[in-house]
Short mmCIF file of C-alpha atoms and ligand atoms in Angstrom, two decimals:
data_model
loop_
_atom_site.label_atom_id
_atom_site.label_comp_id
_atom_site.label_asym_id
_atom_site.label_seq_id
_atom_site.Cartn_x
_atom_site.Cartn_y
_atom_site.Cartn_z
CA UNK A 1 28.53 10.63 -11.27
CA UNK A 2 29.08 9.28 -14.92
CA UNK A 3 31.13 6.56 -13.95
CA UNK A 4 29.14 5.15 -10.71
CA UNK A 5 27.37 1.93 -11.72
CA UNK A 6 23.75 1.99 -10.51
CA UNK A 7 23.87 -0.64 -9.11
CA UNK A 8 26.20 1.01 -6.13
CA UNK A 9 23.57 3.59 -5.71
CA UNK A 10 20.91 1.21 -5.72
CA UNK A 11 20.13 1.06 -1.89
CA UNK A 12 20.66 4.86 -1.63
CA UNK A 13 17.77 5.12 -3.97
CA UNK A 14 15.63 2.56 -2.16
CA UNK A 15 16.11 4.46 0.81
CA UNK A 16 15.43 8.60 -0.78
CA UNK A 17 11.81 6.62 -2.02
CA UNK A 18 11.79 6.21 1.78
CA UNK A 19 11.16 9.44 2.76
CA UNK A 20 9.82 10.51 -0.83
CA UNK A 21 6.72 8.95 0.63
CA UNK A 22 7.00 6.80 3.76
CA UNK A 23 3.47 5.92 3.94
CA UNK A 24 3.75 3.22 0.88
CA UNK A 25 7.02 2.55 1.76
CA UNK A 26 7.03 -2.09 2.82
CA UNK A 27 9.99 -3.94 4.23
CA UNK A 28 10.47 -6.12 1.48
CA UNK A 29 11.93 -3.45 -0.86
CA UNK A 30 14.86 -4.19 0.74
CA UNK A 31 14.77 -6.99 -1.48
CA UNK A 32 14.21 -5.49 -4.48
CA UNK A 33 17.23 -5.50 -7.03
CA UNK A 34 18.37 -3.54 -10.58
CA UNK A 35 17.52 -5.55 -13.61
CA UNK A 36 19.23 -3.42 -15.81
CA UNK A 37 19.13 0.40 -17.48
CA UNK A 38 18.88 0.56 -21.16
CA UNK A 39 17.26 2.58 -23.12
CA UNK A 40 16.78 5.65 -20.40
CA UNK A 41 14.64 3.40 -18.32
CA UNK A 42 15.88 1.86 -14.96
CA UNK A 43 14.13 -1.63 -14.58
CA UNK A 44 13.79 -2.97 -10.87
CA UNK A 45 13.89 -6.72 -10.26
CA UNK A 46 10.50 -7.05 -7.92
CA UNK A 47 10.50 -10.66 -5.70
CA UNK A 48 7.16 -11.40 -7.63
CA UNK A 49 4.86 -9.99 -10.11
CA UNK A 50 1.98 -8.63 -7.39
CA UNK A 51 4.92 -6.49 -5.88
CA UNK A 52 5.29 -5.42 -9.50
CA UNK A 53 1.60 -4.35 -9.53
CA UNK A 54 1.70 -2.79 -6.30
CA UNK A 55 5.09 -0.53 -6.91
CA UNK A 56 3.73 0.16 -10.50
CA UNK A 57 -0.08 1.45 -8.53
CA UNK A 58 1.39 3.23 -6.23
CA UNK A 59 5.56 3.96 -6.37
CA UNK A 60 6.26 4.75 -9.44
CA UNK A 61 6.30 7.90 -8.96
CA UNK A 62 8.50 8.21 -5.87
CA UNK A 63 11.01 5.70 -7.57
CA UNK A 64 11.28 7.69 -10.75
CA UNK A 65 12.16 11.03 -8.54
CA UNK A 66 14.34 9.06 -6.28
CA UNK A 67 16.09 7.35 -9.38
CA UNK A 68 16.39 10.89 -11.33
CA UNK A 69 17.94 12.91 -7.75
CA UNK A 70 20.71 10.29 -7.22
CA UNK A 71 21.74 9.45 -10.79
CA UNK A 72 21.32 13.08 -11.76
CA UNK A 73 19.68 11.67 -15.38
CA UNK A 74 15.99 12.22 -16.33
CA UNK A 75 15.65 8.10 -16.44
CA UNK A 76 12.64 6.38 -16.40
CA UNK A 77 11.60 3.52 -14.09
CA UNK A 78 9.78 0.35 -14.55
CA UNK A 79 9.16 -2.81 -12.35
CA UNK A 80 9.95 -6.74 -13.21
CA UNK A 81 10.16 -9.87 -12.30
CA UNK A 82 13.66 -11.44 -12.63
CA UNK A 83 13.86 -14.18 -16.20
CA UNK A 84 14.15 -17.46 -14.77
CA UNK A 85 12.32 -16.49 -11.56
CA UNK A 86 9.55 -16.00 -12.97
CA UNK A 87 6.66 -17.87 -10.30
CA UNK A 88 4.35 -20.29 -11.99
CA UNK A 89 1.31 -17.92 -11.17
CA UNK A 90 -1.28 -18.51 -13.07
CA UNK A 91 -3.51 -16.08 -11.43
CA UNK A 92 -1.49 -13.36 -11.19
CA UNK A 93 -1.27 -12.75 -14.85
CA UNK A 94 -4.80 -14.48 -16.15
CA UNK A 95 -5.91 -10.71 -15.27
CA UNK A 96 -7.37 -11.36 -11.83
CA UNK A 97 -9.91 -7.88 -10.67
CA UNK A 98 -8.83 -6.44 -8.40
CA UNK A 99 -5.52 -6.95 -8.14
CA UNK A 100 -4.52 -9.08 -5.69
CA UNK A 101 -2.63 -7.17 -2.82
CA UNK A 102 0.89 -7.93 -2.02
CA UNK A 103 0.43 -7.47 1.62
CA UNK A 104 -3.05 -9.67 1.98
CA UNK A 105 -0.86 -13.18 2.70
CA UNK A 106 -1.48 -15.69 5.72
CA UNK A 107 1.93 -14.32 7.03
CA UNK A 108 0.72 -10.78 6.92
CA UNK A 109 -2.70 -12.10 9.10
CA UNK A 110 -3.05 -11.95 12.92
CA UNK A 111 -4.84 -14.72 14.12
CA UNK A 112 -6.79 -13.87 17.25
CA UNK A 113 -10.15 -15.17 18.36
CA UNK A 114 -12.00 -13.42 16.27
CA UNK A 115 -11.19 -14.76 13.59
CA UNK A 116 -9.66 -18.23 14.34
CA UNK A 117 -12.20 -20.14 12.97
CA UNK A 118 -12.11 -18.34 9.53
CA UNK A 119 -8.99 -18.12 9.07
CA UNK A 120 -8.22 -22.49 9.91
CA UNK A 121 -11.04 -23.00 7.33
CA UNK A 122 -9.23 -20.59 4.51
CA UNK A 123 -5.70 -22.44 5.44
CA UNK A 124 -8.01 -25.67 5.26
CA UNK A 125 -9.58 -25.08 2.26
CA UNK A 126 -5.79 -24.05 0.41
CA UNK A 127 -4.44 -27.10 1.67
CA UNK A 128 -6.99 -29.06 -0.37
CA UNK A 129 -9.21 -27.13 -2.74
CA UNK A 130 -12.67 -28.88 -3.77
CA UNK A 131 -13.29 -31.30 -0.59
CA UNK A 132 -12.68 -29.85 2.89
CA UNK A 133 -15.38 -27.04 3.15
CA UNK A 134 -17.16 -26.50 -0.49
CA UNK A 135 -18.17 -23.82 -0.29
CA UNK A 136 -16.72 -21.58 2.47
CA UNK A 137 -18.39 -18.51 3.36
CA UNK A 138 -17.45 -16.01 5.35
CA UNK A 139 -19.24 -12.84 7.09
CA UNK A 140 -18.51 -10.51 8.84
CA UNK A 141 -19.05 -5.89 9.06
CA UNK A 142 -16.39 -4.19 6.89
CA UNK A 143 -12.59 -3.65 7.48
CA UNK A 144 -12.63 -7.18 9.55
CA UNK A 145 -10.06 -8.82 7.14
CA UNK A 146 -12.28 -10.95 4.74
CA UNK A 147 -10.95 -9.36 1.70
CA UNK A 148 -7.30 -10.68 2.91
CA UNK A 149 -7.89 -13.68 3.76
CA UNK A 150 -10.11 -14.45 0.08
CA UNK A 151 -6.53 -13.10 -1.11
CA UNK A 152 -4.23 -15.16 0.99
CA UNK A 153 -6.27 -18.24 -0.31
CA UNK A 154 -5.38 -17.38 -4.07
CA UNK A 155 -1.72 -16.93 -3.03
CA UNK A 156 -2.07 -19.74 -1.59
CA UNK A 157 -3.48 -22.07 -4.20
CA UNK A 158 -1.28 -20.27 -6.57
CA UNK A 159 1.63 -21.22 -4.67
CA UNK A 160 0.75 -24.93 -4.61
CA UNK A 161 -0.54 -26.04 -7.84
CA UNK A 162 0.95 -25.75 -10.62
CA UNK A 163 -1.13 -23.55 -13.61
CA UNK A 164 -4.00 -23.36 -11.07
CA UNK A 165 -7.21 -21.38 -12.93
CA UNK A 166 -8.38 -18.91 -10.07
CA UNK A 167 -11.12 -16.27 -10.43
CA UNK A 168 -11.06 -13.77 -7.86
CA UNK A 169 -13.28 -10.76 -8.34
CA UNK A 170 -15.85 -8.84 -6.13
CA UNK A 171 -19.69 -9.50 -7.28
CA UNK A 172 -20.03 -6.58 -8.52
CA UNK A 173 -17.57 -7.21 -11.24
CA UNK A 174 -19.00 -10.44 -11.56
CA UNK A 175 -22.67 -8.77 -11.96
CA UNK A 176 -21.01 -6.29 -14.60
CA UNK A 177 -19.43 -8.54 -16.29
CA UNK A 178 -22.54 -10.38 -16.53
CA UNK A 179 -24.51 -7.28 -17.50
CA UNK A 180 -21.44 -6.82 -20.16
CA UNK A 181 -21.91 -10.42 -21.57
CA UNK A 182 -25.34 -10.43 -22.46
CA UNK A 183 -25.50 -6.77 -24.04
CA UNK A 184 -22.13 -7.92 -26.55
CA UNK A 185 -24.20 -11.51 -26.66
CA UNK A 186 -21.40 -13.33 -25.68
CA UNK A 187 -23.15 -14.86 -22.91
CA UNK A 188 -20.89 -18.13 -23.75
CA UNK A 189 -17.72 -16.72 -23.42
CA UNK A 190 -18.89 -15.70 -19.68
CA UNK A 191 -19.56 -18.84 -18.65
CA UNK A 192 -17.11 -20.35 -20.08
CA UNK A 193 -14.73 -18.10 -17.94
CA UNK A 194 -16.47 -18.78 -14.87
CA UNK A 195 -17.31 -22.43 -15.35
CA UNK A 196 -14.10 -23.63 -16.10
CA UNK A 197 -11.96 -22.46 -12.87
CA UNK A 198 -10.45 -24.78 -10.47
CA UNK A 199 -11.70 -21.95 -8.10
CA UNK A 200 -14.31 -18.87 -8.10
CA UNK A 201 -13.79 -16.34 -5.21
CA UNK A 202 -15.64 -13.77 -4.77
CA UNK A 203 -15.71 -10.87 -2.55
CA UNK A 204 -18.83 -9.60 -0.96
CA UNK A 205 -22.00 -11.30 -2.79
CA UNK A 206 -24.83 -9.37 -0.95
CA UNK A 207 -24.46 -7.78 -4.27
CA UNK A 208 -26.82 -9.98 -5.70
CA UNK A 209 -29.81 -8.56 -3.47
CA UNK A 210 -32.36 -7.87 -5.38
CA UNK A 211 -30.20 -8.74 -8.70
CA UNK A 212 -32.81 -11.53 -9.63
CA UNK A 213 -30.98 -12.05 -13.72
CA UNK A 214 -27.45 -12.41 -11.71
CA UNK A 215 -28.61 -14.40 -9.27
CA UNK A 216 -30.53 -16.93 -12.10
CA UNK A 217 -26.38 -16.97 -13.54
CA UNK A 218 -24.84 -17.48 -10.26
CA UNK A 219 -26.95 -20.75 -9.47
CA UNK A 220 -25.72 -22.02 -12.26
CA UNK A 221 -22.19 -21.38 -12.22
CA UNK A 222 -22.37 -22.33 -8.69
CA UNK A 223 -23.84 -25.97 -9.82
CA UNK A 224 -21.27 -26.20 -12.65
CA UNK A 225 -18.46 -25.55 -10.51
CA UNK A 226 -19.53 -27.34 -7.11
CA UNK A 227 -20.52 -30.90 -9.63
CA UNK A 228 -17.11 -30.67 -10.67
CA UNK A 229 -15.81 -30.33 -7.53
CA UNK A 230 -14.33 -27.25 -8.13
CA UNK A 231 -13.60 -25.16 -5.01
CA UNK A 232 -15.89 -22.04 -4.20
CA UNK A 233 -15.04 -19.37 -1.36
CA UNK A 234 -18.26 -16.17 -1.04
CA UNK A 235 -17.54 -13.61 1.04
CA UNK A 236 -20.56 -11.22 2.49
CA UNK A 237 -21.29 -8.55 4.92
CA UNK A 238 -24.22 -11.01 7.09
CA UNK A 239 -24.50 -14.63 7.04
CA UNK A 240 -26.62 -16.18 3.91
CA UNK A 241 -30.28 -15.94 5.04
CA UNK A 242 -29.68 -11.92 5.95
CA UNK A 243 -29.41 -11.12 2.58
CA UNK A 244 -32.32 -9.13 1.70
CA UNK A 245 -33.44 -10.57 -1.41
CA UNK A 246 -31.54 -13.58 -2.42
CA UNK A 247 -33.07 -16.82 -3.44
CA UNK A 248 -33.91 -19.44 -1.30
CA UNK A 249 -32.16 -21.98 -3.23
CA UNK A 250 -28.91 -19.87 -3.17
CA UNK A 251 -29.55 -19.48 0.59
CA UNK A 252 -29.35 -23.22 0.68
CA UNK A 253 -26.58 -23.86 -1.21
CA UNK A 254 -24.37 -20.91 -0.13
CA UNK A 255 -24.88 -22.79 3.53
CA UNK A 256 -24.08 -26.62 2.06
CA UNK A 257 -20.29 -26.37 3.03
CA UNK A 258 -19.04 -23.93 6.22
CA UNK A 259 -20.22 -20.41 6.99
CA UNK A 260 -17.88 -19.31 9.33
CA UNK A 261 -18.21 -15.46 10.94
CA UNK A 262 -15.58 -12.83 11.70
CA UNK A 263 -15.79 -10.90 14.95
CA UNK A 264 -14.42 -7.07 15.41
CA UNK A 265 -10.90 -7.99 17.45
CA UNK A 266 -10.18 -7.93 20.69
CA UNK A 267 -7.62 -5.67 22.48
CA UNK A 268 -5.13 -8.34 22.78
CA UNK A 269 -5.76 -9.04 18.80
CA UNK A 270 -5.46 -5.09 18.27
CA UNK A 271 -2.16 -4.42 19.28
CA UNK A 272 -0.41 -7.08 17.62
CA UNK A 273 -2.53 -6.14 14.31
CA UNK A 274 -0.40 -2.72 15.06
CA UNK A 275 2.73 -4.42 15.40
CA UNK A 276 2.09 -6.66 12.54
CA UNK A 277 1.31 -3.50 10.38
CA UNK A 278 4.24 -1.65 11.54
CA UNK A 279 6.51 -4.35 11.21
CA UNK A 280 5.54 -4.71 7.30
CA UNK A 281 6.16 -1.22 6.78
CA UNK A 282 9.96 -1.62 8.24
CA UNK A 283 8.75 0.43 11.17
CA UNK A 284 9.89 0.43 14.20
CA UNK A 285 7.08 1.48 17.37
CA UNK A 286 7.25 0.16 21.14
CA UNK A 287 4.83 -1.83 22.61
CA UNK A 288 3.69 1.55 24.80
CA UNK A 289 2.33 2.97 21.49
CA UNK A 290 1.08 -0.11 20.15
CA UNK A 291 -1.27 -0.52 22.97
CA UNK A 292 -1.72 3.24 22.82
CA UNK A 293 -3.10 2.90 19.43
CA UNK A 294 -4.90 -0.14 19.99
CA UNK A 295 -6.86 1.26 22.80
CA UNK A 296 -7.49 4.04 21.16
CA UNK A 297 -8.84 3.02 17.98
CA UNK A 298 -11.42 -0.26 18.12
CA UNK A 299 -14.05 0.04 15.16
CA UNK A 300 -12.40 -1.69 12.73
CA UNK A 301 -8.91 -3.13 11.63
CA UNK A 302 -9.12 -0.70 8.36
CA UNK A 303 -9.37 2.45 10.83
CA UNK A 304 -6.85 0.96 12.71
CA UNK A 305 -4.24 1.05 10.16
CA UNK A 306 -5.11 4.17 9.13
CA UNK A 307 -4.46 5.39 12.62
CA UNK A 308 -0.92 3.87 12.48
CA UNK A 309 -0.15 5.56 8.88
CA UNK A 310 -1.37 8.72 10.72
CA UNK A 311 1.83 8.58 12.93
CA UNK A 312 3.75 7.46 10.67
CA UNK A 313 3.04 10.27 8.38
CA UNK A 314 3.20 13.01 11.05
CA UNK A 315 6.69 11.27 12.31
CA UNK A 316 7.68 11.40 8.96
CA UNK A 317 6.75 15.01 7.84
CA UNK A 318 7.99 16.32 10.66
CA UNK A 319 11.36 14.61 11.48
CA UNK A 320 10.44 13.52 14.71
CA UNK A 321 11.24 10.17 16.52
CA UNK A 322 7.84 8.15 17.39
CA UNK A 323 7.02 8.49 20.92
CA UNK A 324 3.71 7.89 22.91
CA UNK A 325 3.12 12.02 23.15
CA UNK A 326 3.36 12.18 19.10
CA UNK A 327 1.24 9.33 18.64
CA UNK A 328 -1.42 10.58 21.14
CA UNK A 329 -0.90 14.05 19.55
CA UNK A 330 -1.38 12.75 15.57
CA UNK A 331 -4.38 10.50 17.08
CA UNK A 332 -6.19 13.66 18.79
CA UNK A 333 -6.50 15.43 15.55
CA UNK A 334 -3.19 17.75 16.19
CA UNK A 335 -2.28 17.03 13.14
CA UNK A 336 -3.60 19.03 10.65
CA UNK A 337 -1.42 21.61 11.44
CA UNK A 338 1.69 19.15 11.05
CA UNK A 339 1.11 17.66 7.69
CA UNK A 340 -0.56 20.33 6.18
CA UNK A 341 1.44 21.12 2.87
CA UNK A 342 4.55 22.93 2.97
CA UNK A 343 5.59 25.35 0.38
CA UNK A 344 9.18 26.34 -0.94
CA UNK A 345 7.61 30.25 0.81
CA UNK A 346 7.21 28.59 4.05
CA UNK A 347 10.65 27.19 3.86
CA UNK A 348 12.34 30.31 2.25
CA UNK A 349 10.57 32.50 5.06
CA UNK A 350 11.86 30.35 8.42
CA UNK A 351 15.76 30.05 6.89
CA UNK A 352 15.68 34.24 5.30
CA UNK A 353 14.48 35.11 9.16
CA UNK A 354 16.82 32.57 10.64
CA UNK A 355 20.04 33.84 8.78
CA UNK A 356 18.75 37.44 8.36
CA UNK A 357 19.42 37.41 4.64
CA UNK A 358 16.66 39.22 1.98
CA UNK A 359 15.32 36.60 -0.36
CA UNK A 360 16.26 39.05 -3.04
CA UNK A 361 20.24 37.88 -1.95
CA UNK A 362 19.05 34.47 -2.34
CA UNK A 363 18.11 34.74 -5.77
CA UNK A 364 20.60 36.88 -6.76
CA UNK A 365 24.19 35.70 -7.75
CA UNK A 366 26.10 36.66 -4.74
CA UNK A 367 28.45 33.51 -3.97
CA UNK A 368 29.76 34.69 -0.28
CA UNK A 369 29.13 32.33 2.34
CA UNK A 370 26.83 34.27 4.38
CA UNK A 371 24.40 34.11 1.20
CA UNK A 372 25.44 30.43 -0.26
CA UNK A 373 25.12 28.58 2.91
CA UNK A 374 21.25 29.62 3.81
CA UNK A 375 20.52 29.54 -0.04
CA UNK A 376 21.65 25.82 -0.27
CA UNK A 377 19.85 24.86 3.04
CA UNK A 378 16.71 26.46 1.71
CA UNK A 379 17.55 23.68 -1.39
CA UNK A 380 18.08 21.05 0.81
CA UNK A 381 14.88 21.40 2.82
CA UNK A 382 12.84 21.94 0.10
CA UNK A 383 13.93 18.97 -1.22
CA UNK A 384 13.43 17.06 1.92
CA UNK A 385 10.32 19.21 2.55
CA UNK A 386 8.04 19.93 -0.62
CA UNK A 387 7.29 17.51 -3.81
CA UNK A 388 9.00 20.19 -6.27
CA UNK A 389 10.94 18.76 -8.66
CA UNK A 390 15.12 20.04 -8.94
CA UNK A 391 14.03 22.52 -11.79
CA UNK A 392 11.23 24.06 -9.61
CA UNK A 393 13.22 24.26 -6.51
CA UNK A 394 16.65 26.00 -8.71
CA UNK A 395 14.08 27.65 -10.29
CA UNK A 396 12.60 29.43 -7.12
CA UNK A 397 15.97 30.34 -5.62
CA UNK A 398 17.25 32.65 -8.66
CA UNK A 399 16.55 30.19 -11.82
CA UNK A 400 19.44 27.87 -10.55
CA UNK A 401 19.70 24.19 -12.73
CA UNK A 402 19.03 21.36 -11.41
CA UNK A 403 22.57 20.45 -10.90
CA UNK A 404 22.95 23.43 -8.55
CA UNK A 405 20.36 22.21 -6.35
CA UNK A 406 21.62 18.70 -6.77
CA UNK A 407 24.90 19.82 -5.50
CA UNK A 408 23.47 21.83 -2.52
CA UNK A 409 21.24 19.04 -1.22
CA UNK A 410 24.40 17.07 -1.38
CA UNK A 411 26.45 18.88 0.33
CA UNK A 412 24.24 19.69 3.56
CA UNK A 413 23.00 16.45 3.66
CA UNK A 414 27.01 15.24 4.13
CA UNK A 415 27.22 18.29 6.65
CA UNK A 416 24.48 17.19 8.40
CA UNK A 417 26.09 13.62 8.91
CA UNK A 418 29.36 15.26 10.29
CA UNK A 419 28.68 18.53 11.67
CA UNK A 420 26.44 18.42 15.12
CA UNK A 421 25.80 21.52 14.63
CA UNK A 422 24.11 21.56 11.23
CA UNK A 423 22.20 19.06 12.22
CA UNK A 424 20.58 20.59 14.61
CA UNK A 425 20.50 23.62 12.94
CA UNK A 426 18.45 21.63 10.30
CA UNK A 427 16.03 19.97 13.15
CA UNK A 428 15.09 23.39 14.20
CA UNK A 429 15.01 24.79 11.16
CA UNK A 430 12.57 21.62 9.89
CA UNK A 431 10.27 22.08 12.78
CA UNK A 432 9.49 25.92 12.37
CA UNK A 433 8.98 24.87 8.99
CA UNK A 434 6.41 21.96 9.90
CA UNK A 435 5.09 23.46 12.86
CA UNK A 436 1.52 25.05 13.50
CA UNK A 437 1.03 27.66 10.05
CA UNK A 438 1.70 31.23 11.54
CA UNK A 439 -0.89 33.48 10.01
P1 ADP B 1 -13.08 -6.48 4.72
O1 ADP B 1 -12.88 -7.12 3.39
O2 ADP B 1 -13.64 -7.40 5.74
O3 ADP B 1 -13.82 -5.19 4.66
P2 ADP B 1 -10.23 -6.18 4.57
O4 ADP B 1 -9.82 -7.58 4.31
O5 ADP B 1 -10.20 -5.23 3.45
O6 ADP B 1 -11.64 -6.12 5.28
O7 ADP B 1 -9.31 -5.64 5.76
C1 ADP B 1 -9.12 -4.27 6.04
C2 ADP B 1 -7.69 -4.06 6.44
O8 ADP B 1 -7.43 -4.68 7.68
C3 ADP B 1 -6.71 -4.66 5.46
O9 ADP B 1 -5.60 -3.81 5.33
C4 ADP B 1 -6.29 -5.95 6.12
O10 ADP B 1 -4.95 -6.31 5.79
C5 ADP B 1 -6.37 -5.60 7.57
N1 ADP B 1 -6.68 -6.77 8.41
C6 ADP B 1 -7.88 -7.27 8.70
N2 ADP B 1 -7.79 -8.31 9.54
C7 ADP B 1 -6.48 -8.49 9.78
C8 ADP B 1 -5.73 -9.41 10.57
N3 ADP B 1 -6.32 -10.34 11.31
N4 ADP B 1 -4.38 -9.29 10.57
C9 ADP B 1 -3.78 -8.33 9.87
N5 ADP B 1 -4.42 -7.43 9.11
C10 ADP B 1 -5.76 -7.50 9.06
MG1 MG B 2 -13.57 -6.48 1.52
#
């Protein structure tokens, strides 16, 4: 282990974050690379700095444990963009609220008829900022996709022009930042951030109802910004005049340029959103369960994805290839009972009764294979199985090191590639383990 470069182990830790936790898991960290380890800490080369922000959110966790089971070090992980790569993003770093989403790109959007008509005026309107439709507002209920495509447009924008100044924030950052301004008097220095943008997005401005002191401040960044011919994009949950409360003369001028209106998708649109999803996440589901899932679920395209990270998750946790009957199982709330949490007990009780070996012989430091082989599958699982760290899992099974268990988890895992038999030994084992709780 000392002398393998990380670099060769790279892909085999890409792929243990995998299954650390599948649900976060995107196809483009196939692309990520190793920057370099120094100082304890493994730095990964990311393909742009809002995959940084998006491993850093929500994998860096899973990367760390991955990193620390296959070099067998306690390292440390961090995320980076490559020197010399480095994108000319100006809005990436100018410390855009939220964060903009890796996944919310024009790529990543299905166009349907639903939402045709918003999504050519957002291309439109990245093509050339300022003059096409100033400004562009777009409705529609929740989980439609307005958030992405307000996104898509700073990627966009960023993309294209050089050091372009974008403010993307929801209104109700914008109304607290307001609120923030005038309590530390720096009024100026708040307009002077919001004034001065080659574009101001923000996300869902029926915030202002009823907000009359933000909506007096709006008006006039609005003015500044559209005189200049500086582009503006609103996004809101009704069309302008169904705000309760807003000014007439923001009515007016929200309406000046296009107000275009986002539909809940049809089937058609449904089932490739699936796909679409599935494909991102380096998934792999037939058109059967596509449809399946886009019959099933039709509020929303947020619901929808959460449907397919359902099956995913239930696949996932318990080993199992996914077919229609898993997905319709997951979907009709069978799944509790699947991806409930497993315990190292759980696992120690199917393999003891399996092998008919006391745990007390598991802990002990009998080394006979009747004993060692059961004792290093319970490892192995529980690895596979539980979040425990090494130390907990050694420390469970007799107060074994971490090395131990290291070794163990190797060594089934290579029986389980060679030996048919221990591999389906392990299946069954894995679905005792996952199936209903007995009580
Ligand atoms: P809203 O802001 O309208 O509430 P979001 O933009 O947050 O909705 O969308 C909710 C989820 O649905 C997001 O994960 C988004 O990527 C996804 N989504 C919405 N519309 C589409 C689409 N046409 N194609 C792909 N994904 C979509
Ligand atoms: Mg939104």
């Amino acid at each position: 282990m000392a002398a393998q470069k990380v670099e060769d182990i790279f892909v085999d830790i890409v792929e243990r974050v995998k299954t650390l936790d599948p649900v976060n898991n995107r196809a483009w960290f196939d692309k990520l690379t190793v920057l370099r380890l120094s100082g304890g800490t493994l730095e990964i080369g990311c393909p742009d700095e809002a995959s940084v922000q998006y491993l850093r959110d929500n994998c860096k966790n899973s990367f760390t444990r991955a990193a620390q089971q296959l070099t067998g070090y306690l390292v440390g992980v961090d995320f980076g963009v490559p020197n010399g790569q480095k994108p000319h993003n100006a809005t990436l770093t100018l410390g855009v609220e939220p964060k903009l989403h890796p996944d919310y790109t024009f790529d990543n959007f299905v166009v349907g008829p639903c939402n045709r008509l918003a999504h050519a005026s957002c291309v439109a309107v990245s093509q050339s900022p300022g003059s096409t439709y100033n400004p562009l507002f777009i409705y529609g209920s929740s989980g439609l996709g307005k958030t992405h495509l307000l996104q898509a447009v700073c990627y966009e924008l960023n993309k294209k022009i050089n050091n372009v100044v974008i403010q993307f924030l929801s209104c109700e950052n914008f109304v607290n930042k307001f609120i923030t301004a005038i309590e530390q008097g720096n009024l100026q220095g708040f307009q002077s951030q919001f004034r001065t943008v080659d574009a101001l997005v923000i996300d869902d401005v029926q915030f202002l109802s009823e907000r009359e002191q933000s909506q007096e401040e709006f008006f006039h960044t609005f003015n500044a910004l559209y005189n200049n011919s500086k582009q503006i994009i609103l996004s809101a949950d009704g069309p302008p005049g169904q705000i309760p409360a807003l000014e007439e003369r923001l009515i007016s001028r929200f309406s000046w340029g296009l107000v275009t209106r986002i539909d809940a998708p049809s089937y058609e649109t449904r089932v490739a959103i699936v796909q679409k999803k599935a494909h991102l996440r380096g998934l792999k589901i037939s058109e059967e369960i596509a449809e399946y899932i886009g019959q099933k679920v039709h509020a929303n395209i947020r619901e929808l994805e959460g449907a397919l990270t359902t099956v995913y998750a239930v696949a996932t946790t318990t080993k199992q290839e996914i077919t229609l009957q898993l997905a319709q199982k997951a979907l009709e709330g069978q799944v509790e009972l699947l991806s409930r949490n497993i315990s190292i007990t759980d696992i120690i009780s199917v393999v003891t009764k399996h092998f008919n070996v006391r745990l007390a012989d598991l802990q002990s430091k009998k080394r006979s294979q009747s004993i060692t082989e059961p004792r290093q599958i319970c490892m192995c699982l529980a690895r596979e199985l539980t979040k425990h760290s090494l130390e907990e899992i050694g420390g469970h099974l007799g107060g074994r090191d971490h090395t131990t268990v290291m070794h163990a988890c190797d060594k089934i895992g290579k029986a389980k590639k060679s030996d048919r038999k221990m591999k389906a030994l392990l299946s069954e084992l894995t679905k005792q383990i996952t199936g209903p709780a007995q009580t």
